[in-house]
Amino acid sequence: MSVFRWLLAIPHYLALGLVGGGIRALIGLLSLYAGIALAVTGRYPPGIFDLVVGLNRWVLRVFAYVSLLTDKYPPFRLDQGGSEPLTATRP
């Protein structure tokens, strides 16, 4: 079963490789730019934040799928996930 998952993950690996040659370098450059903007203006650029969070979530979803941590196939998108609940509930 895990060999099948590796085959299904190949398109994600190709897409992640083509996004910037190295996704870590892209995330690092965006974070550096955001840090400079934060030091100068006092606020983190929301567009940069959304992109960095989306890229990190995508990479982690693919890793979790290939590592057999989840059965849900990772989507090809940079979504921000669902909204957080306002209050914590106990089961």
PDB file of C-alpha atoms in Angstrom:
ATOM      1  CA  MET A   1       0.000   0.000   0.000  1.00  0.00           C
ATOM      2  CA  SER A   2       2.812   2.456   0.768  1.00  0.00           C
ATOM      3  CA  VAL A   3       4.331   1.931  -2.703  1.00  0.00           C
ATOM      4  CA  PHE A   4       1.003   3.005  -4.167  1.00  0.00           C
ATOM      5  CA  ARG A   5       1.113   6.167  -2.024  1.00  0.00           C
ATOM      6  CA  TRP A   6       4.590   6.990  -3.294  1.00  0.00           C
ATOM      7  CA  LEU A   7       3.285   6.710  -6.841  1.00  0.00           C
ATOM      8  CA  LEU A   8       0.340   8.964  -6.037  1.00  0.00           C
ATOM      9  CA  ALA A   9       2.685  11.512  -4.446  1.00  0.00           C
ATOM     10  CA  ILE A  10       4.884  11.847  -7.556  1.00  0.00           C
ATOM     11  CA  PRO A  11       2.753  14.663  -9.070  1.00  0.00           C
ATOM     12  CA  HIS A  12       3.023  16.596  -5.807  1.00  0.00           C
ATOM     13  CA  TYR A  13       6.784  16.145  -5.701  1.00  0.00           C
ATOM     14  CA  LEU A  14       7.057  17.381  -9.292  1.00  0.00           C
ATOM     15  CA  ALA A  15       4.833  20.385  -8.619  1.00  0.00           C
ATOM     16  CA  LEU A  16       6.708  21.269  -5.434  1.00  0.00           C
ATOM     17  CA  GLY A  17       9.998  21.008  -7.305  1.00  0.00           C
ATOM     18  CA  LEU A  18       8.789  23.266 -10.115  1.00  0.00           C
ATOM     19  CA  VAL A  19       7.331  25.948  -7.840  1.00  0.00           C
ATOM     20  CA  GLY A  20      10.696  27.478  -7.157  1.00  0.00           C
ATOM     21  CA  GLY A  21      13.347  24.859  -7.634  1.00  0.00           C
ATOM     22  CA  GLY A  22      13.535  24.698  -3.868  1.00  0.00           C
ATOM     23  CA  ILE A  23      10.455  25.402  -1.832  1.00  0.00           C
ATOM     24  CA  ARG A  24      12.584  26.038   1.255  1.00  0.00           C
ATOM     25  CA  ALA A  25      14.503  28.792  -0.532  1.00  0.00           C
ATOM     26  CA  LEU A  26      11.258  30.448  -1.599  1.00  0.00           C
ATOM     27  CA  ILE A  27       9.820  30.277   1.902  1.00  0.00           C
ATOM     28  CA  GLY A  28      13.093  31.582   3.331  1.00  0.00           C
ATOM     29  CA  LEU A  29      13.185  34.560   0.955  1.00  0.00           C
ATOM     30  CA  LEU A  30       9.552  35.417   1.637  1.00  0.00           C
ATOM     31  CA  SER A  31      10.131  35.201   5.383  1.00  0.00           C
ATOM     32  CA  LEU A  32      13.221  37.429   5.123  1.00  0.00           C
ATOM     33  CA  TYR A  33      11.260  40.018   3.146  1.00  0.00           C
ATOM     34  CA  ALA A  34       8.400  39.857   5.648  1.00  0.00           C
ATOM     35  CA  GLY A  35      10.846  40.273   8.551  1.00  0.00           C
ATOM     36  CA  ILE A  36      12.324  43.397   6.962  1.00  0.00           C
ATOM     37  CA  ALA A  37       8.838  44.761   6.277  1.00  0.00           C
ATOM     38  CA  LEU A  38       7.872  44.018   9.876  1.00  0.00           C
ATOM     39  CA  ALA A  39      10.927  45.873  11.186  1.00  0.00           C
ATOM     40  CA  VAL A  40      10.284  48.894   8.965  1.00  0.00           C
ATOM     41  CA  THR A  41       6.480  49.203   9.021  1.00  0.00           C
ATOM     42  CA  GLY A  42       5.583  47.387  12.229  1.00  0.00           C
ATOM     43  CA  ARG A  43       3.186  44.953  10.523  1.00  0.00           C
ATOM     44  CA  TYR A  44       3.565  41.620   8.774  1.00  0.00           C
ATOM     45  CA  PRO A  45       2.348  41.754   5.142  1.00  0.00           C
ATOM     46  CA  PRO A  46      -0.848  39.645   5.078  1.00  0.00           C
ATOM     47  CA  GLY A  47      -0.330  38.431   1.497  1.00  0.00           C
ATOM     48  CA  ILE A  48       3.155  37.139   2.288  1.00  0.00           C
ATOM     49  CA  PHE A  49       1.830  35.488   5.452  1.00  0.00           C
ATOM     50  CA  ASP A  50      -0.918  33.691   3.516  1.00  0.00           C
ATOM     51  CA  LEU A  51       1.540  32.473   0.875  1.00  0.00           C
ATOM     52  CA  VAL A  52       4.117  31.210   3.399  1.00  0.00           C
ATOM     53  CA  VAL A  53       1.456  29.434   5.478  1.00  0.00           C
ATOM     54  CA  GLY A  54      -0.098  27.915   2.334  1.00  0.00           C
ATOM     55  CA  LEU A  55       3.244  26.635   1.033  1.00  0.00           C
ATOM     56  CA  ASN A  56       4.157  25.154   4.427  1.00  0.00           C
ATOM     57  CA  ARG A  57       0.766  23.452   4.737  1.00  0.00           C
ATOM     58  CA  TRP A  58       1.048  21.963   1.259  1.00  0.00           C
ATOM     59  CA  VAL A  59       4.515  20.533   1.930  1.00  0.00           C
ATOM     60  CA  LEU A  60       3.400  19.114   5.282  1.00  0.00           C
ATOM     61  CA  ARG A  61       0.240  17.569   3.790  1.00  0.00           C
ATOM     62  CA  VAL A  62       2.301  15.735   1.165  1.00  0.00           C
ATOM     63  CA  PHE A  63       4.787  14.577   3.820  1.00  0.00           C
ATOM     64  CA  ALA A  64       1.988  13.347   6.102  1.00  0.00           C
ATOM     65  CA  TYR A  65       0.343  11.443   3.233  1.00  0.00           C
ATOM     66  CA  VAL A  66       3.545   9.740   2.102  1.00  0.00           C
ATOM     67  CA  SER A  67       4.508   8.947   5.711  1.00  0.00           C
ATOM     68  CA  LEU A  68       1.178   7.109   6.167  1.00  0.00           C
ATOM     69  CA  LEU A  69       0.010   9.576   8.813  1.00  0.00           C
ATOM     70  CA  THR A  70      -3.238  10.286   6.981  1.00  0.00           C
ATOM     71  CA  ASP A  71      -5.355   8.614   4.318  1.00  0.00           C
ATOM     72  CA  LYS A  72      -6.624  11.880   2.845  1.00  0.00           C
ATOM     73  CA  TYR A  73      -4.958  12.695  -0.489  1.00  0.00           C
ATOM     74  CA  PRO A  74      -3.413  16.204  -0.333  1.00  0.00           C
ATOM     75  CA  PRO A  75      -5.055  18.842  -2.550  1.00  0.00           C
ATOM     76  CA  PHE A  76      -3.137  20.920  -5.117  1.00  0.00           C
ATOM     77  CA  ARG A  77      -3.888  24.278  -3.489  1.00  0.00           C
ATOM     78  CA  LEU A  78      -2.539  26.781  -0.988  1.00  0.00           C
ATOM     79  CA  ASP A  79      -5.627  27.010   1.189  1.00  0.00           C
ATOM     80  CA  GLN A  80      -5.647  28.464   4.679  1.00  0.00           C
ATOM     81  CA  GLY A  81      -7.743  25.700   6.188  1.00  0.00           C
ATOM     82  CA  GLY A  82     -11.019  26.112   8.005  1.00  0.00           C
ATOM     83  CA  SER A  83     -11.826  28.743  10.556  1.00  0.00           C
ATOM     84  CA  GLU A  84     -10.834  28.208  14.152  1.00  0.00           C
ATOM     85  CA  PRO A  85     -13.601  27.556  16.688  1.00  0.00           C
ATOM     86  CA  LEU A  86     -14.328  30.478  18.968  1.00  0.00           C
ATOM     87  CA  THR A  87     -14.524  28.376  22.113  1.00  0.00           C
ATOM     88  CA  ALA A  88     -12.943  25.104  23.044  1.00  0.00           C
ATOM     89  CA  THR A  89     -15.331  22.249  23.679  1.00  0.00           C
ATOM     90  CA  ARG A  90     -14.669  19.137  25.697  1.00  0.00           C
ATOM     91  CA  PRO A  91     -15.736  15.731  24.413  1.00  0.00           C
TER      92      PRO A  91
END
